[in-house]
Coordinates of C-alpha atoms and ligand atoms in Angstrom, one line a residue:
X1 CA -38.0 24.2 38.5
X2 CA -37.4 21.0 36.5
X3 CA -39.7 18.1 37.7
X4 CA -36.9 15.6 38.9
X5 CA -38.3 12.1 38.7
X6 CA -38.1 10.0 41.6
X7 CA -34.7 8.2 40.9
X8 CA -33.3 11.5 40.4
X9 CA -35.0 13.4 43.7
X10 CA -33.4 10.3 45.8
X11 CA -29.8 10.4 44.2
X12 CA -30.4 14.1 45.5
X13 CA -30.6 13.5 48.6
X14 CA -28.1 11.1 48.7
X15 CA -25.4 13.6 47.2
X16 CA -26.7 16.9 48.4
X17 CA -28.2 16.0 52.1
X18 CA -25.4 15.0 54.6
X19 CA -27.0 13.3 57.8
X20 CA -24.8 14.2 60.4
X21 CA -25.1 14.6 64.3
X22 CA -23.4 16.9 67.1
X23 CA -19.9 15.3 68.0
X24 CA -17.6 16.7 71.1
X25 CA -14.6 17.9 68.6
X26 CA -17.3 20.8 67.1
X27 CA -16.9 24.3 68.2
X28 CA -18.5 25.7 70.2
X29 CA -19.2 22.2 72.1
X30 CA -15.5 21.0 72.1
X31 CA -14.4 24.0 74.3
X32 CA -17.4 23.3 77.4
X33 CA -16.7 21.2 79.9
X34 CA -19.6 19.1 79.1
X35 CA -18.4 18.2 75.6
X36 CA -17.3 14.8 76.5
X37 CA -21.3 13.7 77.1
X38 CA -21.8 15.1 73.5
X39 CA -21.2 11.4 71.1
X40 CA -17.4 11.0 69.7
X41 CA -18.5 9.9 66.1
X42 CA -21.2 10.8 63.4
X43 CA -24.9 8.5 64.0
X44 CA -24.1 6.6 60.7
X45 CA -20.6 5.2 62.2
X46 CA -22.2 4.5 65.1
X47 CA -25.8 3.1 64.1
X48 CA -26.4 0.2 62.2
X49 CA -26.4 -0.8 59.2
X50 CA -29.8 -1.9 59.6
X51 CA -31.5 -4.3 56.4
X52 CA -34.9 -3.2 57.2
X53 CA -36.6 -0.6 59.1
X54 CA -39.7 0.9 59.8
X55 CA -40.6 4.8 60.3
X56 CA -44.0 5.2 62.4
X57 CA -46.1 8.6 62.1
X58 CA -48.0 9.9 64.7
X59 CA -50.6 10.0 62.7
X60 CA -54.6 9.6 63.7
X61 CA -55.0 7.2 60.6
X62 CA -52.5 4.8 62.5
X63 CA -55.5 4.0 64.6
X64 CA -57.6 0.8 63.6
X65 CA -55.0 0.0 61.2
X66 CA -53.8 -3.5 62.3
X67 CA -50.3 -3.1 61.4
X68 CA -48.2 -3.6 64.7
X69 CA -46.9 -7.0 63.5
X70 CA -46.2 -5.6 60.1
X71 CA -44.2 -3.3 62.1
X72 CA -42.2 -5.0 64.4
X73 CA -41.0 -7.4 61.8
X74 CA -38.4 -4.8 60.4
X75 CA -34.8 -4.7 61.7
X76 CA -35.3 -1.3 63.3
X77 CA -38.7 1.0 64.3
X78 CA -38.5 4.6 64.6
X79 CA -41.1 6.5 66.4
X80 CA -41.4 10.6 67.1
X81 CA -41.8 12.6 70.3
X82 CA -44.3 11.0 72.8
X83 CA -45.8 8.8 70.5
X84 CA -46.6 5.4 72.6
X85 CA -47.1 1.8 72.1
X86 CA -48.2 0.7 75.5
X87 CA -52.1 -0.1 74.7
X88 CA -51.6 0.4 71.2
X89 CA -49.5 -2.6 70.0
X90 CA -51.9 -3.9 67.6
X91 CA -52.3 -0.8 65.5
X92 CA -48.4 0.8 66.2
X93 CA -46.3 -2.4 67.6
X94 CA -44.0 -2.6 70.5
X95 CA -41.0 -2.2 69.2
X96 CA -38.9 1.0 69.3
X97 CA -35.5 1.4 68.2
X98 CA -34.9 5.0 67.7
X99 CA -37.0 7.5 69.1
X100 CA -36.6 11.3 67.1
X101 CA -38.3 14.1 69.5
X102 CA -37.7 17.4 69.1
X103 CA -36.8 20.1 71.8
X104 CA -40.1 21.3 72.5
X105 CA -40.6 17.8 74.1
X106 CA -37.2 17.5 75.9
X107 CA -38.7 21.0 77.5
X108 CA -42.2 21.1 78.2
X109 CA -43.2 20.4 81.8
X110 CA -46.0 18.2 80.2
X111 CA -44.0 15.4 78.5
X112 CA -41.6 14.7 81.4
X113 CA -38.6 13.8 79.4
X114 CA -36.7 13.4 82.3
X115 CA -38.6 11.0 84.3
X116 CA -40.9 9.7 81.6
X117 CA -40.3 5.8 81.0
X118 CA -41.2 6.4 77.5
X119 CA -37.5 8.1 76.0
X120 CA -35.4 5.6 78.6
X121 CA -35.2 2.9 76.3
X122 CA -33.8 2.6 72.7
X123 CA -31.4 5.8 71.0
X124 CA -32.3 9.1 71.3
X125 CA -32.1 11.5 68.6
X126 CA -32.7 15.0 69.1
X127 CA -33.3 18.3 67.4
X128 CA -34.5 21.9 67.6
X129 CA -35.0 24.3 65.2
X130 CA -32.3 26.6 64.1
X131 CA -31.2 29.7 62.1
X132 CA -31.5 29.4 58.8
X133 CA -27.8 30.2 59.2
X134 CA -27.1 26.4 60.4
X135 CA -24.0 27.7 62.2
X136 CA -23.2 26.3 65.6
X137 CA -22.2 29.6 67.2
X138 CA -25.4 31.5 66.7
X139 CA -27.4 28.5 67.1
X140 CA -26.3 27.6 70.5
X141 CA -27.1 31.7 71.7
X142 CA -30.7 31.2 70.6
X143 CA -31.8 27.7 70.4
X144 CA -35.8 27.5 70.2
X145 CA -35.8 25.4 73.4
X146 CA -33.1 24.9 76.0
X147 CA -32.1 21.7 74.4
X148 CA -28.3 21.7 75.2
X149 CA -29.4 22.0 79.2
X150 CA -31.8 19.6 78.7
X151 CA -29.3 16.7 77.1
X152 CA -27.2 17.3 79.5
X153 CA -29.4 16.7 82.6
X154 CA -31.2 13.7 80.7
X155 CA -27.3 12.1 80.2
X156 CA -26.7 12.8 84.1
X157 CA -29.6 10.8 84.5
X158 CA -28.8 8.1 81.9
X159 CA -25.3 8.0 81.1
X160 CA -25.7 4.8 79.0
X161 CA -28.9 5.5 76.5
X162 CA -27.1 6.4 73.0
X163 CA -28.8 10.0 72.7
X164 CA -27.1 12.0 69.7
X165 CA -28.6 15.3 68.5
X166 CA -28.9 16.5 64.9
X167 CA -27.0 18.9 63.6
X168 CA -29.1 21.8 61.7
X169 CA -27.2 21.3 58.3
X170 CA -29.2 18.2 58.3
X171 CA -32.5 20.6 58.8
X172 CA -31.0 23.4 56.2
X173 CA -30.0 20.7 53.5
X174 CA -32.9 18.7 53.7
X175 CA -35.1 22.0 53.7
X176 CA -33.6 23.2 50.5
X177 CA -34.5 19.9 48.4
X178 CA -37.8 20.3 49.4
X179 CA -37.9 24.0 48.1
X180 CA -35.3 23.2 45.0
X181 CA -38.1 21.2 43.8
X182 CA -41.5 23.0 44.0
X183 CA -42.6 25.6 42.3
X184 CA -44.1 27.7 45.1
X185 CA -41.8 29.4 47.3
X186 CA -41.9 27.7 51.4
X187 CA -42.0 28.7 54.6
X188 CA -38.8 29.4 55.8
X189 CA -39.0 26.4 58.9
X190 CA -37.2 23.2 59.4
X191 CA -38.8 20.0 57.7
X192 CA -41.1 17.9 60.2
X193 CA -39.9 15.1 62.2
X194 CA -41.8 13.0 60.2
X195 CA -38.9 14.1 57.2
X196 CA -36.0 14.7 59.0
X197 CA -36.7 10.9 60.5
X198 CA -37.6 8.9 57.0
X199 CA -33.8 10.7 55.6
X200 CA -32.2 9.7 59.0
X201 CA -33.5 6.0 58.3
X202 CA -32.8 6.1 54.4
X203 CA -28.7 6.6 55.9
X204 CA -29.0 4.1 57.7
X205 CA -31.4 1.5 56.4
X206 CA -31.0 -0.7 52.9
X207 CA -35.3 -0.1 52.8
X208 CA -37.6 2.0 54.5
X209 CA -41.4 1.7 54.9
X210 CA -42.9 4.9 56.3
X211 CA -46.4 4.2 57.6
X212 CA -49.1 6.7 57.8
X213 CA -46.9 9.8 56.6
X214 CA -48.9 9.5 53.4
X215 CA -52.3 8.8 54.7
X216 CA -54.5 6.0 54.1
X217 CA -58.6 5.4 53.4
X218 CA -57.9 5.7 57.3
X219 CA -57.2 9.4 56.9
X220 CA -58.6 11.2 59.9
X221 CA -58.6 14.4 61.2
X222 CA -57.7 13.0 64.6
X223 CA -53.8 14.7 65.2
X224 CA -52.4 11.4 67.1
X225 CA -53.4 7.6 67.2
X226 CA -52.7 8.7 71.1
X227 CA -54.7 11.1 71.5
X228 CA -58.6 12.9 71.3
X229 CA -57.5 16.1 69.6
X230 CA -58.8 17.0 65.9
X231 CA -56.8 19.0 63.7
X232 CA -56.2 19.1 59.8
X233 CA -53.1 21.0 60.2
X234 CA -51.9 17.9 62.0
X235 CA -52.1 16.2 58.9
X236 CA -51.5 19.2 55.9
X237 CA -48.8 21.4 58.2
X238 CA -48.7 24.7 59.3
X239 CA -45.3 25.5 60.5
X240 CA -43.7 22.8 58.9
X241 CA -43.8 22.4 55.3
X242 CA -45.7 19.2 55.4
X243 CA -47.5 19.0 52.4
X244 CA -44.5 19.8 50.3
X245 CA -42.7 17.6 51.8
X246 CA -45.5 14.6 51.5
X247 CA -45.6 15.8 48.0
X248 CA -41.5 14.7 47.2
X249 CA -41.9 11.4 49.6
X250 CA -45.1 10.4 47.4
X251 CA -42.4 11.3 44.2
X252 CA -39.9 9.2 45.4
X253 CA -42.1 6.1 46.8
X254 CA -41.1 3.4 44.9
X255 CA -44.0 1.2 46.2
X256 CA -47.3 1.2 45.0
X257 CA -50.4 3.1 45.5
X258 CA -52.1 1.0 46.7
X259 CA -50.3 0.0 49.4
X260 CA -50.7 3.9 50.6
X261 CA -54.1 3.2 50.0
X262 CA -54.1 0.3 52.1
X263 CA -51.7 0.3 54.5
X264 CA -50.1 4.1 54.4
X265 CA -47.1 2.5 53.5
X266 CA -44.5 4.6 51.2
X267 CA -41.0 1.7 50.1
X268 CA -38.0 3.9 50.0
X269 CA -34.6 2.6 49.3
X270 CA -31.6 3.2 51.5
X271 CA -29.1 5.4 50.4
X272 CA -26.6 2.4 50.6
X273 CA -28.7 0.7 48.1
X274 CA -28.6 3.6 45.6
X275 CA -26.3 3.5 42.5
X276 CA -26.5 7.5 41.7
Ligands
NCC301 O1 -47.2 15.7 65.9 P1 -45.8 15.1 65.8 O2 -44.9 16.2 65.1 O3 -45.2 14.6 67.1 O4 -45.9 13.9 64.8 C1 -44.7 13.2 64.4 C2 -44.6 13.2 62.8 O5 -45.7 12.4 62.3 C3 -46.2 13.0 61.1 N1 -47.7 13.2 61.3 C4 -48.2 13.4 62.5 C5 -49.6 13.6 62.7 C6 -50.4 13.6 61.5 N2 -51.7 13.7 61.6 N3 -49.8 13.4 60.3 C7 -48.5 13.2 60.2 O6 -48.0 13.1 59.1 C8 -45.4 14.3 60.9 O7 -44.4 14.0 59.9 C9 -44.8 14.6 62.2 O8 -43.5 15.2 62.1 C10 -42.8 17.3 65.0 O9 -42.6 17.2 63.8 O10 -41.9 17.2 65.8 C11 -44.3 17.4 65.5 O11 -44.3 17.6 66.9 C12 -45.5 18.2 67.5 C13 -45.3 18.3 69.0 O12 -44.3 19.2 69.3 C14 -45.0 16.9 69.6 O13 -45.9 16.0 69.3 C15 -44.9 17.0 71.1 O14 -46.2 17.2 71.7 C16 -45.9 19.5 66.9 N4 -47.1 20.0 67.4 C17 -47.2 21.2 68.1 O15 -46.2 21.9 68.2 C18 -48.5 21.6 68.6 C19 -46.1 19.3 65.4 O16 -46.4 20.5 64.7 C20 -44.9 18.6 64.7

């Protein structure tokens, strides 16, 4: 393919990649008597605008790296699955707005997403990976995880947390801007949370600083800043594409390298702030 620049590869996702959550009027949802815990409106209507925020990767190379207060100066912090800042505040920071996980977390007897104090505060965001397909019917016969039961016991339990769930045209549209633009052909699996969460802030954020998702001289192969488990693949991908998709973030980084170098910080512009 043409090599897009990085203007371009941004005004394509802004016109090609629509960010859009589970509402209760979608079939099959809007026909189950439990459509009404499903959200009435779209994330973006509901969330924000935010001026700033802040994406945090899981990342080992988060670890030593100073930059909590960096961090919790933005207007908004996203953080992924069970990542924690309890004991880690001076290298992650404390605050967390959104929290994306996806539904291998809300399921595995090991995370306790149902009891865990970790996912009760801030807005949930959801997802799991689905057919290629993207359509709701098929999806919700053979979801990856039981995600659906699993939402709707965790809003029995918390009927007042903002918990929305993505909708897999978001995965399908964002994994065919990754594959539009490199020359090898991809796996066929949904983009990373680390993706899927820097495109969710981009809608909803006039600038977003991903940390770590590019690594730094910190680059480790320690998987997590939480945890004492080694593994490239943490960093490169194995069933996500995440080395293609570092490759378009690093495109469309319109901050400098050495602040990667330094701080594993990529500056992305909000879509709002875009003139395509
Ligand atoms: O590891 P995970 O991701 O929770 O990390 C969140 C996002 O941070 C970025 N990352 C992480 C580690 C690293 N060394 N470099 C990075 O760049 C990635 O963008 C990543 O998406 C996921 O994407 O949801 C993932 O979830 C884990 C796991 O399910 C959860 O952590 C819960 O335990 C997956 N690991 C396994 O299935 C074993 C991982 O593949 C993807």
């Amino acid at each position: 393919p043409l090599k897009l620049t990085g203007p371009q590869l941004l005004c394509q996702l802004k016109e090609r990649v629509e960010v859009s959550t589970l509402t209760q009027d979608l079939q099959p949802f809007a026909s189950l008597p439990w459509s009404s815990q499903l959200p009435a409106r779209n994330i973006t209507s509901e969330i924000g605008p935010y001026k700033t925020c802040a994406v945090v990767s899981s990342a080992g190379s988060m670890k030593n790296s100073r930059l909590g207060k960096e961090i919790d100066s933005h207007d908004a912090v996203l953080r992924f699955n069970a990542a924690p800042t309890v004991g880690f505040e001076n290298d992650v920071g404390s605050k967390t707005t959104l929290r994306l996980i996806n539904s291998q977390v809300m399921a595995s007897e090991d995370h306790r997403f149902l009891s865990s104090s970790l996912y009760s505060s801030g807005i949930l965001v959801a997802w799991d990976p689905a057919p290629f397909s993207a359509d709701l019917h098929q999806w919700f016969n053979r979801t990856d995880y039981p995600i659906f039961a699993q939402f709707q016991r965790y809003r029995r339990l918390h009927p007042l947390q903002p918990f929305y769930i993505v909708h897999p045209r978001f995965e399908w549209q964002l994994w065919q801007r990754i594959q539009a633009n490199m020359a090898e052909q991809i796996q066929k699996n949904p983009p990373s949370s680390g993706l899927l969460g820097t495109v969710l802030m981009m809608s909803l954020c006039e600038v977003v600083h991903v940390y770590e998702f590019l690594p730094s001289k910190r680059k480790t192969e320690l998987c997590h800043y939480y945890q004492k488990f080694h593994d490239a693949a943490c960093t490169l991908g194995a069933y996500h594409p995440l080395l293609y998709e570092k490759n378009l973030v690093k495109r469309m980084n319109q901050g400098s390298d050495k602040d990667i170098y330094l701080s594993g910080r990529v500056t992305l512009p909000g879509f709002s702030a875009l003139n395509c």
